[in-house]
Amino acid sequence: MVEELVIAVIAVICACGLYAMAAARVVKQYERGVVLRLGRLREGIRGPGFTTVIPFVDKLHKVNMQIVTMPVPAQDGITRDNVTVRVDAVIYFKVVDAADAVIRVEDYRFAVSQMAQTSLRSIIGKSDLDDLLSNREKLNQGLELMIDSPSIGWGVQIDRVEIKDVSLPETMKRSMARQAEADRERRARVINADAELQASKKLSEAAKQMSGQPAALQLRLLQTVVAVAAEKNSTLVLPFPVELLRFLERATPAEAVQAVQAVSGVAQASGAAQTAAPAAPAAPEAPAAPAAPEPPTPSTEPYESIEEPAPGPGPGPVDDPEPDALRERLAAPDTSPPARPHVQPHV
């Protein structure tokens, strides 16, 4: 009898241990427990810590209350200005009502993911390319509002939505690069033109100031020469005013020489008044070529033999009785027929 009682007590204790093990549950600090008894929701959410349920009768669902970071897959779309883009984003959300997250939606993570993808495609179609690239803060707010509106009944709160990247076609990237380059070139030209305008105004004021003192231009020229010569260059370039060239076109030779000497500083260096340079002597005229004599009339008489006297013993000149006539006859062109004999003088 006692043995049977001891065995019964041990059996009861074991059964109680098994029941306690089956009924014991532990809810973590970042979790909340939702109990369904025979399929019906029990009032009251189980907080963190140790809790018990009725085995085979109650079912405990643990819901994570932490902020969940979920990437939104990249979506292809066409913007309002007909540009094909590929946009991906990231969404941050958390569960604020554990009972609604379990009862009202089958899988709140999957539901939020699908809602984020459809909202992202909708935002792409309503926005321009410039807004996607430069005005993302406004698009993020609109995307967050579109996702948060239906998720309120799911016990989920959207904390933040961010567009991560916008992928463009290569042709569009090259077009945008050319546009940016052209815009920078335009601004550079405008700045350069503005600088030229300001410089021209200052130069105009300087010219008006120098026009009162003619020596100021000469001093400025000398300063330029000194600045160029300081670099130890082998070649010295002097500026030549265009007005002087126009003056030289209208001036006489004497005035032109005086103007050139005044510009080069010769008159100031010598300290004396420069006189007009004498005109260069005229080059001797070349002797006029003798007029070609008229061709002699053909004659049937034979040519006379021309005999020159033999040279004397000394180096003196040869005594020629008629040198001019002989030279003219030798220099005259031969217009006689080919059959006429040619007579050479005897030496």
JSON list of C-alpha atoms in Angstrom, two decimals, residues 171-316:
[
{"chain": "A", "resi": 171, "resn": "THR", "atom": "CA", "xyz": [23.78, 57.36, -73.11]},
{"chain": "A", "resi": 172, "resn": "MET", "atom": "CA", "xyz": [21.98, 59.52, -70.56]},
{"chain": "A", "resi": 173, "resn": "LYS", "atom": "CA", "xyz": [25.14, 59.79, -68.44]},
{"chain": "A", "resi": 174, "resn": "ARG", "atom": "CA", "xyz": [27.14, 60.98, -71.45]},
{"chain": "A", "resi": 175, "resn": "SER", "atom": "CA", "xyz": [24.41, 63.49, -72.35]},
{"chain": "A", "resi": 176, "resn": "MET", "atom": "CA", "xyz": [24.37, 64.87, -68.82]},
{"chain": "A", "resi": 177, "resn": "ALA", "atom": "CA", "xyz": [28.16, 65.09, -68.81]},
{"chain": "A", "resi": 178, "resn": "ARG", "atom": "CA", "xyz": [28.10, 67.08, -72.06]},
{"chain": "A", "resi": 179, "resn": "GLN", "atom": "CA", "xyz": [25.39, 69.34, -70.65]},
{"chain": "A", "resi": 180, "resn": "ALA", "atom": "CA", "xyz": [27.42, 70.02, -67.51]},
{"chain": "A", "resi": 181, "resn": "GLU", "atom": "CA", "xyz": [30.54, 70.68, -69.57]},
{"chain": "A", "resi": 182, "resn": "ALA", "atom": "CA", "xyz": [28.69, 73.10, -71.84]},
{"chain": "A", "resi": 183, "resn": "ASP", "atom": "CA", "xyz": [27.25, 74.93, -68.84]},
{"chain": "A", "resi": 184, "resn": "ARG", "atom": "CA", "xyz": [30.68, 75.29, -67.24]},
{"chain": "A", "resi": 185, "resn": "GLU", "atom": "CA", "xyz": [32.13, 76.52, -70.52]},
{"chain": "A", "resi": 186, "resn": "ARG", "atom": "CA", "xyz": [29.33, 79.08, -70.82]},
{"chain": "A", "resi": 187, "resn": "ARG", "atom": "CA", "xyz": [30.01, 80.38, -67.33]},
{"chain": "A", "resi": 188, "resn": "ALA", "atom": "CA", "xyz": [33.74, 80.54, -68.05]},
{"chain": "A", "resi": 189, "resn": "ARG", "atom": "CA", "xyz": [33.12, 82.59, -71.18]},
{"chain": "A", "resi": 190, "resn": "VAL", "atom": "CA", "xyz": [30.79, 84.95, -69.35]},
{"chain": "A", "resi": 191, "resn": "ILE", "atom": "CA", "xyz": [33.34, 85.47, -66.58]},
{"chain": "A", "resi": 192, "resn": "ASN", "atom": "CA", "xyz": [36.11, 86.03, -69.14]},
{"chain": "A", "resi": 193, "resn": "ALA", "atom": "CA", "xyz": [33.98, 88.55, -71.04]},
{"chain": "A", "resi": 194, "resn": "ASP", "atom": "CA", "xyz": [33.18, 90.37, -67.80]},
{"chain": "A", "resi": 195, "resn": "ALA", "atom": "CA", "xyz": [36.88, 90.53, -66.98]},
{"chain": "A", "resi": 196, "resn": "GLU", "atom": "CA", "xyz": [37.64, 91.90, -70.45]},
{"chain": "A", "resi": 197, "resn": "LEU", "atom": "CA", "xyz": [34.95, 94.56, -69.99]},
{"chain": "A", "resi": 198, "resn": "GLN", "atom": "CA", "xyz": [36.35, 95.67, -66.64]},
{"chain": "A", "resi": 199, "resn": "ALA", "atom": "CA", "xyz": [39.89, 95.67, -68.03]},
{"chain": "A", "resi": 200, "resn": "SER", "atom": "CA", "xyz": [38.83, 97.75, -71.03]},
{"chain": "A", "resi": 201, "resn": "LYS", "atom": "CA", "xyz": [37.22, 100.31, -68.73]},
{"chain": "A", "resi": 202, "resn": "LYS", "atom": "CA", "xyz": [40.39, 100.58, -66.68]},
{"chain": "A", "resi": 203, "resn": "LEU", "atom": "CA", "xyz": [42.53, 100.84, -69.82]},
{"chain": "A", "resi": 204, "resn": "SER", "atom": "CA", "xyz": [40.26, 103.55, -71.14]},
{"chain": "A", "resi": 205, "resn": "GLU", "atom": "CA", "xyz": [40.69, 105.52, -67.92]},
{"chain": "A", "resi": 206, "resn": "ALA", "atom": "CA", "xyz": [44.46, 105.01, -68.10]},
{"chain": "A", "resi": 207, "resn": "ALA", "atom": "CA", "xyz": [44.53, 106.21, -71.72]},
{"chain": "A", "resi": 208, "resn": "LYS", "atom": "CA", "xyz": [42.58, 109.33, -70.79]},
{"chain": "A", "resi": 209, "resn": "GLN", "atom": "CA", "xyz": [45.02, 109.97, -67.97]},
{"chain": "A", "resi": 210, "resn": "MET", "atom": "CA", "xyz": [48.07, 109.51, -70.23]},
{"chain": "A", "resi": 211, "resn": "SER", "atom": "CA", "xyz": [46.63, 111.69, -72.98]},
{"chain": "A", "resi": 212, "resn": "GLY", "atom": "CA", "xyz": [47.19, 114.75, -70.77]},
{"chain": "A", "resi": 213, "resn": "GLN", "atom": "CA", "xyz": [50.95, 114.09, -70.64]},
{"chain": "A", "resi": 214, "resn": "PRO", "atom": "CA", "xyz": [52.54, 112.82, -73.86]},
{"chain": "A", "resi": 215, "resn": "ALA", "atom": "CA", "xyz": [55.66, 111.76, -71.96]},
{"chain": "A", "resi": 216, "resn": "ALA", "atom": "CA", "xyz": [53.60, 109.27, -69.94]},
{"chain": "A", "resi": 217, "resn": "LEU", "atom": "CA", "xyz": [53.28, 106.96, -72.93]},
{"chain": "A", "resi": 218, "resn": "GLN", "atom": "CA", "xyz": [57.04, 107.12, -73.48]},
{"chain": "A", "resi": 219, "resn": "LEU", "atom": "CA", "xyz": [57.70, 106.29, -69.82]},
{"chain": "A", "resi": 220, "resn": "ARG", "atom": "CA", "xyz": [55.27, 103.39, -69.98]},
{"chain": "A", "resi": 221, "resn": "LEU", "atom": "CA", "xyz": [57.08, 102.09, -73.03]},
{"chain": "A", "resi": 222, "resn": "LEU", "atom": "CA", "xyz": [60.41, 102.30, -71.25]},
{"chain": "A", "resi": 223, "resn": "GLN", "atom": "CA", "xyz": [58.97, 100.45, -68.24]},
{"chain": "A", "resi": 224, "resn": "THR", "atom": "CA", "xyz": [57.81, 97.67, -70.53]},
{"chain": "A", "resi": 225, "resn": "VAL", "atom": "CA", "xyz": [61.27, 97.44, -72.09]},
{"chain": "A", "resi": 226, "resn": "VAL", "atom": "CA", "xyz": [62.87, 97.24, -68.63]},
{"chain": "A", "resi": 227, "resn": "ALA", "atom": "CA", "xyz": [60.45, 94.52, -67.55]},
{"chain": "A", "resi": 228, "resn": "VAL", "atom": "CA", "xyz": [61.18, 92.45, -70.66]},
{"chain": "A", "resi": 229, "resn": "ALA", "atom": "CA", "xyz": [64.94, 92.97, -70.42]},
{"chain": "A", "resi": 230, "resn": "ALA", "atom": "CA", "xyz": [64.95, 91.80, -66.79]},
{"chain": "A", "resi": 231, "resn": "GLU", "atom": "CA", "xyz": [64.26, 88.22, -67.93]},
{"chain": "A", "resi": 232, "resn": "LYS", "atom": "CA", "xyz": [67.65, 88.09, -69.73]},
{"chain": "A", "resi": 233, "resn": "ASN", "atom": "CA", "xyz": [66.08, 87.34, -73.07]},
{"chain": "A", "resi": 234, "resn": "SER", "atom": "CA", "xyz": [68.13, 87.35, -76.23]},
{"chain": "A", "resi": 235, "resn": "THR", "atom": "CA", "xyz": [65.23, 88.86, -78.18]},
{"chain": "A", "resi": 236, "resn": "LEU", "atom": "CA", "xyz": [63.58, 92.13, -77.25]},
{"chain": "A", "resi": 237, "resn": "VAL", "atom": "CA", "xyz": [60.11, 92.85, -78.59]},
{"chain": "A", "resi": 238, "resn": "LEU", "atom": "CA", "xyz": [59.06, 96.50, -78.66]},
{"chain": "A", "resi": 239, "resn": "PRO", "atom": "CA", "xyz": [55.42, 97.46, -79.05]},
{"chain": "A", "resi": 240, "resn": "PHE", "atom": "CA", "xyz": [54.76, 99.68, -82.04]},
{"chain": "A", "resi": 241, "resn": "PRO", "atom": "CA", "xyz": [51.64, 101.86, -81.88]},
{"chain": "A", "resi": 242, "resn": "VAL", "atom": "CA", "xyz": [49.24, 101.54, -84.78]},
{"chain": "A", "resi": 243, "resn": "GLU", "atom": "CA", "xyz": [48.60, 105.31, -84.76]},
{"chain": "A", "resi": 244, "resn": "LEU", "atom": "CA", "xyz": [52.22, 105.87, -85.69]},
{"chain": "A", "resi": 245, "resn": "LEU", "atom": "CA", "xyz": [51.84, 103.63, -88.72]},
{"chain": "A", "resi": 246, "resn": "ARG", "atom": "CA", "xyz": [48.83, 105.65, -89.83]},
{"chain": "A", "resi": 247, "resn": "PHE", "atom": "CA", "xyz": [50.80, 108.84, -89.32]},
{"chain": "A", "resi": 248, "resn": "LEU", "atom": "CA", "xyz": [53.70, 107.51, -91.36]},
{"chain": "A", "resi": 249, "resn": "GLU", "atom": "CA", "xyz": [51.37, 106.71, -94.24]},
{"chain": "A", "resi": 250, "resn": "ARG", "atom": "CA", "xyz": [50.33, 110.35, -94.49]},
{"chain": "A", "resi": 251, "resn": "ALA", "atom": "CA", "xyz": [53.64, 111.97, -93.51]},
{"chain": "A", "resi": 252, "resn": "THR", "atom": "CA", "xyz": [56.55, 113.01, -95.68]},
{"chain": "A", "resi": 253, "resn": "PRO", "atom": "CA", "xyz": [59.82, 111.08, -95.44]},
{"chain": "A", "resi": 254, "resn": "ALA", "atom": "CA", "xyz": [61.37, 113.73, -93.21]},
{"chain": "A", "resi": 255, "resn": "GLU", "atom": "CA", "xyz": [58.39, 113.73, -90.83]},
{"chain": "A", "resi": 256, "resn": "ALA", "atom": "CA", "xyz": [58.36, 109.94, -90.78]},
{"chain": "A", "resi": 257, "resn": "VAL", "atom": "CA", "xyz": [62.01, 109.80, -89.72]},
{"chain": "A", "resi": 258, "resn": "GLN", "atom": "CA", "xyz": [61.40, 112.32, -86.97]},
{"chain": "A", "resi": 259, "resn": "ALA", "atom": "CA", "xyz": [58.40, 110.34, -85.69]},
{"chain": "A", "resi": 260, "resn": "VAL", "atom": "CA", "xyz": [60.36, 107.07, -85.57]},
{"chain": "A", "resi": 261, "resn": "GLN", "atom": "CA", "xyz": [63.20, 108.76, -83.70]},
{"chain": "A", "resi": 262, "resn": "ALA", "atom": "CA", "xyz": [60.75, 110.26, -81.21]},
{"chain": "A", "resi": 263, "resn": "VAL", "atom": "CA", "xyz": [59.19, 106.87, -80.47]},
{"chain": "A", "resi": 264, "resn": "SER", "atom": "CA", "xyz": [62.49, 105.05, -80.07]},
{"chain": "A", "resi": 265, "resn": "GLY", "atom": "CA", "xyz": [63.81, 107.63, -77.64]},
{"chain": "A", "resi": 266, "resn": "VAL", "atom": "CA", "xyz": [66.75, 108.78, -79.71]},
{"chain": "A", "resi": 267, "resn": "ALA", "atom": "CA", "xyz": [65.74, 112.42, -79.45]},
{"chain": "A", "resi": 268, "resn": "GLN", "atom": "CA", "xyz": [65.39, 112.24, -75.65]},
{"chain": "A", "resi": 269, "resn": "ALA", "atom": "CA", "xyz": [68.67, 110.34, -75.21]},
{"chain": "A", "resi": 270, "resn": "SER", "atom": "CA", "xyz": [70.76, 112.78, -77.30]},
{"chain": "A", "resi": 271, "resn": "GLY", "atom": "CA", "xyz": [69.05, 115.87, -75.87]},
{"chain": "A", "resi": 272, "resn": "ALA", "atom": "CA", "xyz": [69.20, 117.62, -79.22]},
{"chain": "A", "resi": 273, "resn": "ALA", "atom": "CA", "xyz": [66.55, 118.27, -81.78]},
{"chain": "A", "resi": 274, "resn": "GLN", "atom": "CA", "xyz": [66.67, 115.76, -84.54]},
{"chain": "A", "resi": 275, "resn": "THR", "atom": "CA", "xyz": [66.77, 117.06, -88.04]},
{"chain": "A", "resi": 276, "resn": "ALA", "atom": "CA", "xyz": [65.25, 115.39, -90.98]},
{"chain": "A", "resi": 277, "resn": "ALA", "atom": "CA", "xyz": [67.43, 112.62, -92.23]},
{"chain": "A", "resi": 278, "resn": "PRO", "atom": "CA", "xyz": [69.00, 113.32, -95.62]},
{"chain": "A", "resi": 279, "resn": "ALA", "atom": "CA", "xyz": [67.52, 111.50, -98.45]},
{"chain": "A", "resi": 280, "resn": "ALA", "atom": "CA", "xyz": [69.52, 108.52, -99.52]},
{"chain": "A", "resi": 281, "resn": "PRO", "atom": "CA", "xyz": [71.66, 109.14, -102.64]},
{"chain": "A", "resi": 282, "resn": "ALA", "atom": "CA", "xyz": [70.04, 107.92, -105.73]},
{"chain": "A", "resi": 283, "resn": "ALA", "atom": "CA", "xyz": [71.57, 104.81, -107.11]},
{"chain": "A", "resi": 284, "resn": "PRO", "atom": "CA", "xyz": [73.53, 105.38, -110.34]},
{"chain": "A", "resi": 285, "resn": "GLU", "atom": "CA", "xyz": [71.47, 104.65, -113.32]},
{"chain": "A", "resi": 286, "resn": "ALA", "atom": "CA", "xyz": [72.61, 101.71, -115.30]},
{"chain": "A", "resi": 287, "resn": "PRO", "atom": "CA", "xyz": [73.88, 102.60, -118.74]},
{"chain": "A", "resi": 288, "resn": "ALA", "atom": "CA", "xyz": [71.24, 102.20, -121.31]},
{"chain": "A", "resi": 289, "resn": "ALA", "atom": "CA", "xyz": [71.81, 99.33, -123.60]},
{"chain": "A", "resi": 290, "resn": "PRO", "atom": "CA", "xyz": [72.85, 100.47, -127.05]},
{"chain": "A", "resi": 291, "resn": "ALA", "atom": "CA", "xyz": [70.14, 100.32, -129.58]},
{"chain": "A", "resi": 292, "resn": "ALA", "atom": "CA", "xyz": [70.48, 97.37, -131.81]},
{"chain": "A", "resi": 293, "resn": "PRO", "atom": "CA", "xyz": [71.72, 98.53, -135.22]},
{"chain": "A", "resi": 294, "resn": "GLU", "atom": "CA", "xyz": [69.66, 97.90, -138.20]},
{"chain": "A", "resi": 295, "resn": "PRO", "atom": "CA", "xyz": [70.65, 94.70, -139.94]},
{"chain": "A", "resi": 296, "resn": "PRO", "atom": "CA", "xyz": [72.88, 95.41, -142.91]},
{"chain": "A", "resi": 297, "resn": "THR", "atom": "CA", "xyz": [71.56, 94.74, -146.29]},
{"chain": "A", "resi": 298, "resn": "PRO", "atom": "CA", "xyz": [72.92, 91.56, -147.75]},
{"chain": "A", "resi": 299, "resn": "SER", "atom": "CA", "xyz": [75.84, 92.14, -150.04]},
{"chain": "A", "resi": 300, "resn": "THR", "atom": "CA", "xyz": [77.47, 89.89, -152.54]},
{"chain": "A", "resi": 301, "resn": "GLU", "atom": "CA", "xyz": [80.92, 91.32, -151.88]},
{"chain": "A", "resi": 302, "resn": "PRO", "atom": "CA", "xyz": [83.13, 89.16, -149.71]},
{"chain": "A", "resi": 303, "resn": "TYR", "atom": "CA", "xyz": [84.00, 90.35, -146.24]},
{"chain": "A", "resi": 304, "resn": "GLU", "atom": "CA", "xyz": [87.31, 92.01, -145.84]},
{"chain": "A", "resi": 305, "resn": "SER", "atom": "CA", "xyz": [89.87, 90.26, -143.81]},
{"chain": "A", "resi": 306, "resn": "ILE", "atom": "CA", "xyz": [90.59, 92.10, -140.64]},
{"chain": "A", "resi": 307, "resn": "GLU", "atom": "CA", "xyz": [94.12, 91.79, -139.51]},
{"chain": "A", "resi": 308, "resn": "GLU", "atom": "CA", "xyz": [95.25, 92.93, -136.13]},
{"chain": "A", "resi": 309, "resn": "PRO", "atom": "CA", "xyz": [98.86, 93.90, -135.59]},
{"chain": "A", "resi": 310, "resn": "ALA", "atom": "CA", "xyz": [101.04, 91.43, -133.79]},
{"chain": "A", "resi": 311, "resn": "PRO", "atom": "CA", "xyz": [101.64, 92.18, -130.14]},
{"chain": "A", "resi": 312, "resn": "GLY", "atom": "CA", "xyz": [104.79, 94.09, -129.37]},
{"chain": "A", "resi": 313, "resn": "PRO", "atom": "CA", "xyz": [107.54, 92.97, -127.11]},
{"chain": "A", "resi": 314, "resn": "GLY", "atom": "CA", "xyz": [106.10, 94.74, -124.07]},
{"chain": "A", "resi": 315, "resn": "PRO", "atom": "CA", "xyz": [102.83, 94.32, -122.17]},
{"chain": "A", "resi": 316, "resn": "GLY", "atom": "CA", "xyz": [101.42, 97.52, -123.63]}
]
